[in-house]
mmCIF file with all atom_site columns, C-alpha atoms in Angstrom:
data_model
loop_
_atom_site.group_PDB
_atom_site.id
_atom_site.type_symbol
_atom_site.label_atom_id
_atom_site.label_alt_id
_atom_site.label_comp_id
_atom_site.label_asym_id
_atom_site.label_entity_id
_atom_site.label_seq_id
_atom_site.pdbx_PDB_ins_code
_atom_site.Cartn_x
_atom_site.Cartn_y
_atom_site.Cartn_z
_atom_site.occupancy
_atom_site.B_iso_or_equiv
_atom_site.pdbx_formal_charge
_atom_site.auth_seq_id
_atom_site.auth_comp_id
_atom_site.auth_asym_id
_atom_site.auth_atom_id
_atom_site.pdbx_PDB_model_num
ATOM 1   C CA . UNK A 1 1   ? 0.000   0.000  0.000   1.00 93.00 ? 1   UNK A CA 1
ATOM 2   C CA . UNK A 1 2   ? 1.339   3.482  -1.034  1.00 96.00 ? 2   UNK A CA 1
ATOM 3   C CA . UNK A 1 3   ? 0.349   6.263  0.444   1.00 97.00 ? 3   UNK A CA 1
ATOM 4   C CA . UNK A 1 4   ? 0.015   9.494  -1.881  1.00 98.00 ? 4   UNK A CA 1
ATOM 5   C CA . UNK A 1 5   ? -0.630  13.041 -1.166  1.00 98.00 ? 5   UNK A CA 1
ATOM 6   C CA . UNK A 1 6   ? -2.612  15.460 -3.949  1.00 98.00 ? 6   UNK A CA 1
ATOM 7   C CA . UNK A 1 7   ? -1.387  18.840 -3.049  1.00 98.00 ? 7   UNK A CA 1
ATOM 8   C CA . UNK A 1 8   ? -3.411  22.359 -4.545  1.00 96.00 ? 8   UNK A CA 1
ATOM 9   C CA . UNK A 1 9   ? -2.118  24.477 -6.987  1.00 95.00 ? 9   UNK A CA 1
ATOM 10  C CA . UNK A 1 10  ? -2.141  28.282 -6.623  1.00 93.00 ? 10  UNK A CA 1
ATOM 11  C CA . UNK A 1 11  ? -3.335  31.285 -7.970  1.00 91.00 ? 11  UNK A CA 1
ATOM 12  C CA . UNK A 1 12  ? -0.025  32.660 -6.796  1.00 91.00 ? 12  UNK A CA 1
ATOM 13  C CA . UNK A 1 13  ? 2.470   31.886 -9.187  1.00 92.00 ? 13  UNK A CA 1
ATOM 14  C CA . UNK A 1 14  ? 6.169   32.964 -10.256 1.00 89.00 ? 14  UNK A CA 1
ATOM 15  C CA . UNK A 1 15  ? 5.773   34.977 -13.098 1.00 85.00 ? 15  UNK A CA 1
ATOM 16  C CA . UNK A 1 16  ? 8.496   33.098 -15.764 1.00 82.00 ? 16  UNK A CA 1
ATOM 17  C CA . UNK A 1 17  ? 8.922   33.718 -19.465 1.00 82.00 ? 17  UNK A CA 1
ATOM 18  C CA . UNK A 1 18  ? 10.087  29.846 -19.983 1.00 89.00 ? 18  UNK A CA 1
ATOM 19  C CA . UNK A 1 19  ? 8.974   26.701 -18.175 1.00 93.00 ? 19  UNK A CA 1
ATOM 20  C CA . UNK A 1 20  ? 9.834   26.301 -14.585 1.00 95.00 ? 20  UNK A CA 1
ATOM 21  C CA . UNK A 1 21  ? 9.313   22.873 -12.131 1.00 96.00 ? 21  UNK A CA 1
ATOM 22  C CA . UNK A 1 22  ? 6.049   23.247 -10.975 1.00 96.00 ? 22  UNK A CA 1
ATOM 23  C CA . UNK A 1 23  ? 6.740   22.892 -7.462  1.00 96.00 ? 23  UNK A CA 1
ATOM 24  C CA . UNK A 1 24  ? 8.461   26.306 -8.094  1.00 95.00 ? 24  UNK A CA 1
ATOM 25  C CA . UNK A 1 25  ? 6.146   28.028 -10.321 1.00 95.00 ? 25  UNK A CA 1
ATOM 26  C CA . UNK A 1 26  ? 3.574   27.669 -7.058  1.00 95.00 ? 26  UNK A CA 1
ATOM 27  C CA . UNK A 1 27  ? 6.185   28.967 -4.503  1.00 94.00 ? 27  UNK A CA 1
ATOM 28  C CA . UNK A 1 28  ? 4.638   32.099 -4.502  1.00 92.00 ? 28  UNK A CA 1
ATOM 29  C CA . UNK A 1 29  ? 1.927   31.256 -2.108  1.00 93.00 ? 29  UNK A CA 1
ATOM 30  C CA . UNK A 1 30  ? 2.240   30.782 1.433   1.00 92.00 ? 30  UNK A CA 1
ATOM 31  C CA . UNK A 1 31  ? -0.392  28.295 1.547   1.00 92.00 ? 31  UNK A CA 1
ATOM 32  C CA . UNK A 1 32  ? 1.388   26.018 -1.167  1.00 95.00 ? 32  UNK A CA 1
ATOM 33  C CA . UNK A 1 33  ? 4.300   26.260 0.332   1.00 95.00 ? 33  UNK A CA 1
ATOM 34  C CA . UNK A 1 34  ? 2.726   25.061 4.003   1.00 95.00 ? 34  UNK A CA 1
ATOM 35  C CA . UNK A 1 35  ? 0.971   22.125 2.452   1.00 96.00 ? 35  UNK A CA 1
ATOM 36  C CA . UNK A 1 36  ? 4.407   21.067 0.709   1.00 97.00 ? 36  UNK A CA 1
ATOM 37  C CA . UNK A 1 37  ? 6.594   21.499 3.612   1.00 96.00 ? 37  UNK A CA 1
ATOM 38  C CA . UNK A 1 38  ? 3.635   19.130 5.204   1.00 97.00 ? 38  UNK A CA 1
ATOM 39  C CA . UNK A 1 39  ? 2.836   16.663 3.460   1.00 97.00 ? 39  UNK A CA 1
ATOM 40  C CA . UNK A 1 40  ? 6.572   16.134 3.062   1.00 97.00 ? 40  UNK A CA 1
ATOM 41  C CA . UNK A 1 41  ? 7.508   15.346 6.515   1.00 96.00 ? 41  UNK A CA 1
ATOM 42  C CA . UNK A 1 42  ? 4.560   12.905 6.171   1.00 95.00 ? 42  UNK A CA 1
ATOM 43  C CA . UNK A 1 43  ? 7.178   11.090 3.924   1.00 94.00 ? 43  UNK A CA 1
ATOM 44  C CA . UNK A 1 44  ? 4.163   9.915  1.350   1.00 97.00 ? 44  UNK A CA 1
ATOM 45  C CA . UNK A 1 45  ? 5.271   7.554  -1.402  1.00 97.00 ? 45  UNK A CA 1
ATOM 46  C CA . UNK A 1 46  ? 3.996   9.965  -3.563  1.00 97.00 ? 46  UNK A CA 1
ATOM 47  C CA . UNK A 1 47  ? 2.799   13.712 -3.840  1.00 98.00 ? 47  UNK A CA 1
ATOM 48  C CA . UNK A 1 48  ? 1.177   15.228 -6.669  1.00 98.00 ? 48  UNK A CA 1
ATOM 49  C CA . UNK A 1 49  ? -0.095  18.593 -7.807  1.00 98.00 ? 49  UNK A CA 1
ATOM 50  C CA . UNK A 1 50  ? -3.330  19.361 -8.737  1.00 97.00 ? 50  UNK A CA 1
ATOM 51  C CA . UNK A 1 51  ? -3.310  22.112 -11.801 1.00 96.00 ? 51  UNK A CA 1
ATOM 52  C CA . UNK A 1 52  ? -6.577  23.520 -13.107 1.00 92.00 ? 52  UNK A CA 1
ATOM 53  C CA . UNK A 1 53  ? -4.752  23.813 -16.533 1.00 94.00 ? 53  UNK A CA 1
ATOM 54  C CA . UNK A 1 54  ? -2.663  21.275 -16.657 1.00 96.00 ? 54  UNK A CA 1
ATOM 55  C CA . UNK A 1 55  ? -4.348  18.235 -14.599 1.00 96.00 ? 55  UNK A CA 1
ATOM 56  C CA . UNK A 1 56  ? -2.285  15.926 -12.869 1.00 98.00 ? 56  UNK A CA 1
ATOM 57  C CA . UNK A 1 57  ? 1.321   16.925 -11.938 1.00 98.00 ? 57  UNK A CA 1
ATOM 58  C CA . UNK A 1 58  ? 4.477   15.693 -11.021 1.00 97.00 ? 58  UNK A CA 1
ATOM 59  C CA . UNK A 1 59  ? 6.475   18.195 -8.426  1.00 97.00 ? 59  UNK A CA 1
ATOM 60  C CA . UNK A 1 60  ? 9.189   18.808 -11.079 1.00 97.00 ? 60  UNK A CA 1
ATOM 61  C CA . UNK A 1 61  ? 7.416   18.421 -13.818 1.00 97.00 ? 61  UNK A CA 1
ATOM 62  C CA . UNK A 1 62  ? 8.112   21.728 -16.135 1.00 97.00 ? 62  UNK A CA 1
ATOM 63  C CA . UNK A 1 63  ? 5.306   24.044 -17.081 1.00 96.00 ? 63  UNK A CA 1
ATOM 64  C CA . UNK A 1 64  ? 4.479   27.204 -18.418 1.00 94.00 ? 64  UNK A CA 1
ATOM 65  C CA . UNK A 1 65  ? 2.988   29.862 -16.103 1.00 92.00 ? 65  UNK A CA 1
ATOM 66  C CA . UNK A 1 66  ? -0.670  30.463 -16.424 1.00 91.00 ? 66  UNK A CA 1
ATOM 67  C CA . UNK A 1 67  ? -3.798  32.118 -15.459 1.00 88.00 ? 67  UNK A CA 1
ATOM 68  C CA . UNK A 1 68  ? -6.880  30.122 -15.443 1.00 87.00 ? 68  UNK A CA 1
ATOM 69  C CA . UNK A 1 69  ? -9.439  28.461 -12.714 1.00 89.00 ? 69  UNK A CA 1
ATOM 70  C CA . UNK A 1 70  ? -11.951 25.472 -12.672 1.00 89.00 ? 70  UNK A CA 1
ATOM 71  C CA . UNK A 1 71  ? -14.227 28.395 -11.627 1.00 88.00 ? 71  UNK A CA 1
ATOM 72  C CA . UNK A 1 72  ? -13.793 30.016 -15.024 1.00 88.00 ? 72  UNK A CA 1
ATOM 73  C CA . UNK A 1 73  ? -14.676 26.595 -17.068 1.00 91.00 ? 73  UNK A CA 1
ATOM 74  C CA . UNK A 1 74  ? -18.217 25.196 -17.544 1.00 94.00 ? 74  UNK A CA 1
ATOM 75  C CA . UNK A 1 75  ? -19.450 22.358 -15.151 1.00 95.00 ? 75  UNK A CA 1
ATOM 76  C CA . UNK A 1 76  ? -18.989 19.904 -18.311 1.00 96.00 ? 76  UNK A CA 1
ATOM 77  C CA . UNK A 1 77  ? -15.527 20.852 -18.596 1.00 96.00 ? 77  UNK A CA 1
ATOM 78  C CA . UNK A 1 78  ? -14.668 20.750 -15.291 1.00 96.00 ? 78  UNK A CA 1
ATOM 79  C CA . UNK A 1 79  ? -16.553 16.994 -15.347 1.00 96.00 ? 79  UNK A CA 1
ATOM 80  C CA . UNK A 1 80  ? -14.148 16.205 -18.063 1.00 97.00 ? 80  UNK A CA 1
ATOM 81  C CA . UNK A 1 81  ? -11.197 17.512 -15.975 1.00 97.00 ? 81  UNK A CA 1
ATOM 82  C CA . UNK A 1 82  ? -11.596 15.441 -12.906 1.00 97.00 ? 82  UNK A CA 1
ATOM 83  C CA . UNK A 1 83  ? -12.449 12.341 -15.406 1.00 97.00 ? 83  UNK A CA 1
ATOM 84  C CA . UNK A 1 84  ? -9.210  12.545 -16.491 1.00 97.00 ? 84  UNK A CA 1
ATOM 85  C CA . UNK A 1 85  ? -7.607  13.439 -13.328 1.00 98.00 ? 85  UNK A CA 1
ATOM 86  C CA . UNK A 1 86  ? -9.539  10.647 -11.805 1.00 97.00 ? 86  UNK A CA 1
ATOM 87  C CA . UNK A 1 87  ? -8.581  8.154  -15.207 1.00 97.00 ? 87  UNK A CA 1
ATOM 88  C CA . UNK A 1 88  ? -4.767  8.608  -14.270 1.00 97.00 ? 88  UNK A CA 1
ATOM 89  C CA . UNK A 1 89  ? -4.753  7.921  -10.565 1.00 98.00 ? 89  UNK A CA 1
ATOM 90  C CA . UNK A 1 90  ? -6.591  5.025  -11.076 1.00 97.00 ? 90  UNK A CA 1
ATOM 91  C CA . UNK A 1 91  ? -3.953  3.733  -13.482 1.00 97.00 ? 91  UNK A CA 1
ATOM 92  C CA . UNK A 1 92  ? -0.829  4.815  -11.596 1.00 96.00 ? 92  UNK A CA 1
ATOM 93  C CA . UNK A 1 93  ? -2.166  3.268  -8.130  1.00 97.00 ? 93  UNK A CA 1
ATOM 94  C CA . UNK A 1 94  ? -3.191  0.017  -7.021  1.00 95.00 ? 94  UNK A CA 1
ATOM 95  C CA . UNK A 1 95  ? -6.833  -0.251 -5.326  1.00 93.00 ? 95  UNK A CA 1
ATOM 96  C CA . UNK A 1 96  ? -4.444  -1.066 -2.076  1.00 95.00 ? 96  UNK A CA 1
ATOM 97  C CA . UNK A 1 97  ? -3.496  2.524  -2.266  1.00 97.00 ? 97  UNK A CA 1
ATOM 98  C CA . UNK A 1 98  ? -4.289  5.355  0.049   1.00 96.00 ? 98  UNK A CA 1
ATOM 99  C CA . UNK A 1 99  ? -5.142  9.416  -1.024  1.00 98.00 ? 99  UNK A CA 1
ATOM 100 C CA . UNK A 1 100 ? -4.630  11.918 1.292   1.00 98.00 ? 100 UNK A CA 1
ATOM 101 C CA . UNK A 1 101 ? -6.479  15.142 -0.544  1.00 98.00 ? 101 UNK A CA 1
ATOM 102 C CA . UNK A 1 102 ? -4.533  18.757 0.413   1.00 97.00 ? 102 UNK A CA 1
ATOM 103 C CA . UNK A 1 103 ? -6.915  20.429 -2.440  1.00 95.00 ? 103 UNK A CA 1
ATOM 104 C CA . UNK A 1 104 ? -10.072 22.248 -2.725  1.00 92.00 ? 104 UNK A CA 1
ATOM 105 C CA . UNK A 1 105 ? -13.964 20.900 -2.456  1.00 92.00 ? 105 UNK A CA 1
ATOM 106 C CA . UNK A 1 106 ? -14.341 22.014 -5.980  1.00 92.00 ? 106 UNK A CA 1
ATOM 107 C CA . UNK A 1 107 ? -11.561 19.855 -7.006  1.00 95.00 ? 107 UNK A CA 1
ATOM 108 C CA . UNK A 1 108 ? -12.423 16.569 -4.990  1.00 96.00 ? 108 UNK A CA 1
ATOM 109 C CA . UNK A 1 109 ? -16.120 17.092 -6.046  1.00 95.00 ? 109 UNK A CA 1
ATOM 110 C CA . UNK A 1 110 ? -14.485 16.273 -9.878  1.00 96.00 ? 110 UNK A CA 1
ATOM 111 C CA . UNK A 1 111 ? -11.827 14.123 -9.064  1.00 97.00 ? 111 UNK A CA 1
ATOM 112 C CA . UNK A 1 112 ? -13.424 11.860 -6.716  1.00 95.00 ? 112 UNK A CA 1
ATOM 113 C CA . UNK A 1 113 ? -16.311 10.841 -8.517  1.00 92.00 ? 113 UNK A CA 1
ATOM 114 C CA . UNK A 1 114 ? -14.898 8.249  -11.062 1.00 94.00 ? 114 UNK A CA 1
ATOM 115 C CA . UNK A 1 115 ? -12.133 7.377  -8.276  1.00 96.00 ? 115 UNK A CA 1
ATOM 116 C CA . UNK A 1 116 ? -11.239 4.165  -7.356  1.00 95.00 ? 116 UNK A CA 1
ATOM 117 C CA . UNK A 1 117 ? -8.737  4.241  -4.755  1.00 96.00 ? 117 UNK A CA 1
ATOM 118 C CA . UNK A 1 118 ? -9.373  5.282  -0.877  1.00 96.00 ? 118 UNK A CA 1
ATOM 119 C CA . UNK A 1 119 ? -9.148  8.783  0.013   1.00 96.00 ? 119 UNK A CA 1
ATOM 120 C CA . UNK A 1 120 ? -9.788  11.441 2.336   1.00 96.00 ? 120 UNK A CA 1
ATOM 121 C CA . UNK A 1 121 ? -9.882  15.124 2.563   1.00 96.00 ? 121 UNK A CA 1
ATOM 122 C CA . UNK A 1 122 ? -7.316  15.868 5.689   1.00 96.00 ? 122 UNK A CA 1
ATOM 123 C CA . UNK A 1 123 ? -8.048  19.687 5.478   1.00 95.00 ? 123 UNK A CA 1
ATOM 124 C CA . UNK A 1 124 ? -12.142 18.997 5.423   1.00 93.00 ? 124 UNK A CA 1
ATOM 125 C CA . UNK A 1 125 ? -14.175 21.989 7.165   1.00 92.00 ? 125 UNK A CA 1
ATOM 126 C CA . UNK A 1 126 ? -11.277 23.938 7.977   1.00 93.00 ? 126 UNK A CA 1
ATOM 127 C CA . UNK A 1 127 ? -11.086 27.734 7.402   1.00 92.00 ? 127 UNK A CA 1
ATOM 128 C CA . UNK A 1 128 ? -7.638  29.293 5.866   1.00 88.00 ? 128 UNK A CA 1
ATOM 129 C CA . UNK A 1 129 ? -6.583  30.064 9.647   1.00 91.00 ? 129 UNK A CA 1
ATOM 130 C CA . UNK A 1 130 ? -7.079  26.888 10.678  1.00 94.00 ? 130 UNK A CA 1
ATOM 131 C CA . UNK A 1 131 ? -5.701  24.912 7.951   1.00 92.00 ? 131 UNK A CA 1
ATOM 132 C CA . UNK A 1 132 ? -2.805  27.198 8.417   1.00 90.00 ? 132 UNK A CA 1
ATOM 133 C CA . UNK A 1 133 ? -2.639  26.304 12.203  1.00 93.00 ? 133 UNK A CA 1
ATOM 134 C CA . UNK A 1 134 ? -2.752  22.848 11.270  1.00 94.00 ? 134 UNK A CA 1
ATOM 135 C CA . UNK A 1 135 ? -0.110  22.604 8.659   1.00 94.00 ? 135 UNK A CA 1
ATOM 136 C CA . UNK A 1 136 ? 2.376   24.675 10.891  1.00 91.00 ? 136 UNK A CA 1
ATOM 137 C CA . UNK A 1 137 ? 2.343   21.477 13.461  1.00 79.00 ? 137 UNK A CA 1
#
């Protein structure tokens, strides 16, 4: 059994002309950086970021910098999104497996529908303070 950490992407981002790991194209916001420092001393098998552009990342997999939101894409699209999303986790991870979600509700809503390995949101009902507080332990 693995245990794997999905991790948010940011609205804060490095602004690059070229492609940068995305681990450090996200280093702009405080929150990122919390959950990463996290979910790192958790020492999961695996951790993965969540982009609304570009899906399902690897921390130094290179990107572009970019400026769009599941909020700014229709529900079908955003269906489509987490299907795929959802498509690649199942075929990377055994059933065994175990997903510790660091991203939004709007995110999990997508992604966890067509999901077939455990999972569980560890930041569920907390408020920005508090998830802060929590990460900082």
């Amino acid at each position: 059994m693995k245990r794997v950490a999905l991790i948010p992407c940011s609205k804060n981002k490095i602004k690059t002309g070229g492609e940068v790991k995305a681990v450090d194209l996200y280093s702009a916001s405080l929150l990122f950086r919390k959950i990463l420092h996290f979910v790192l001393k958790q020492k999961y098998d695996k951790i993965f970021i969540i982009s609304a552009k570009y899906g399902l990342l690897r921390l130094n997999q290179k990107i572009q910098y970019y400026d769009s939101s599941l909020k700014n894409i229709s529900k079908i699209e955003r269906v489509k999104w987490g299907d795929i999303i959802s498509s690649k986790l199942n075929k990377i991870l055994d059933k065994s497996d175990y997903i510790d979600f660091y991203i939004p509700k709007i995110y999990i809503k997508y992604i966890s529908k067509n999901l077939q390995i455990n999972h569980k949101n560890i930041l569920q009902g907390m408020r920005i303070g508090e998830r802060l507080h929590f990460l900082s332990t």
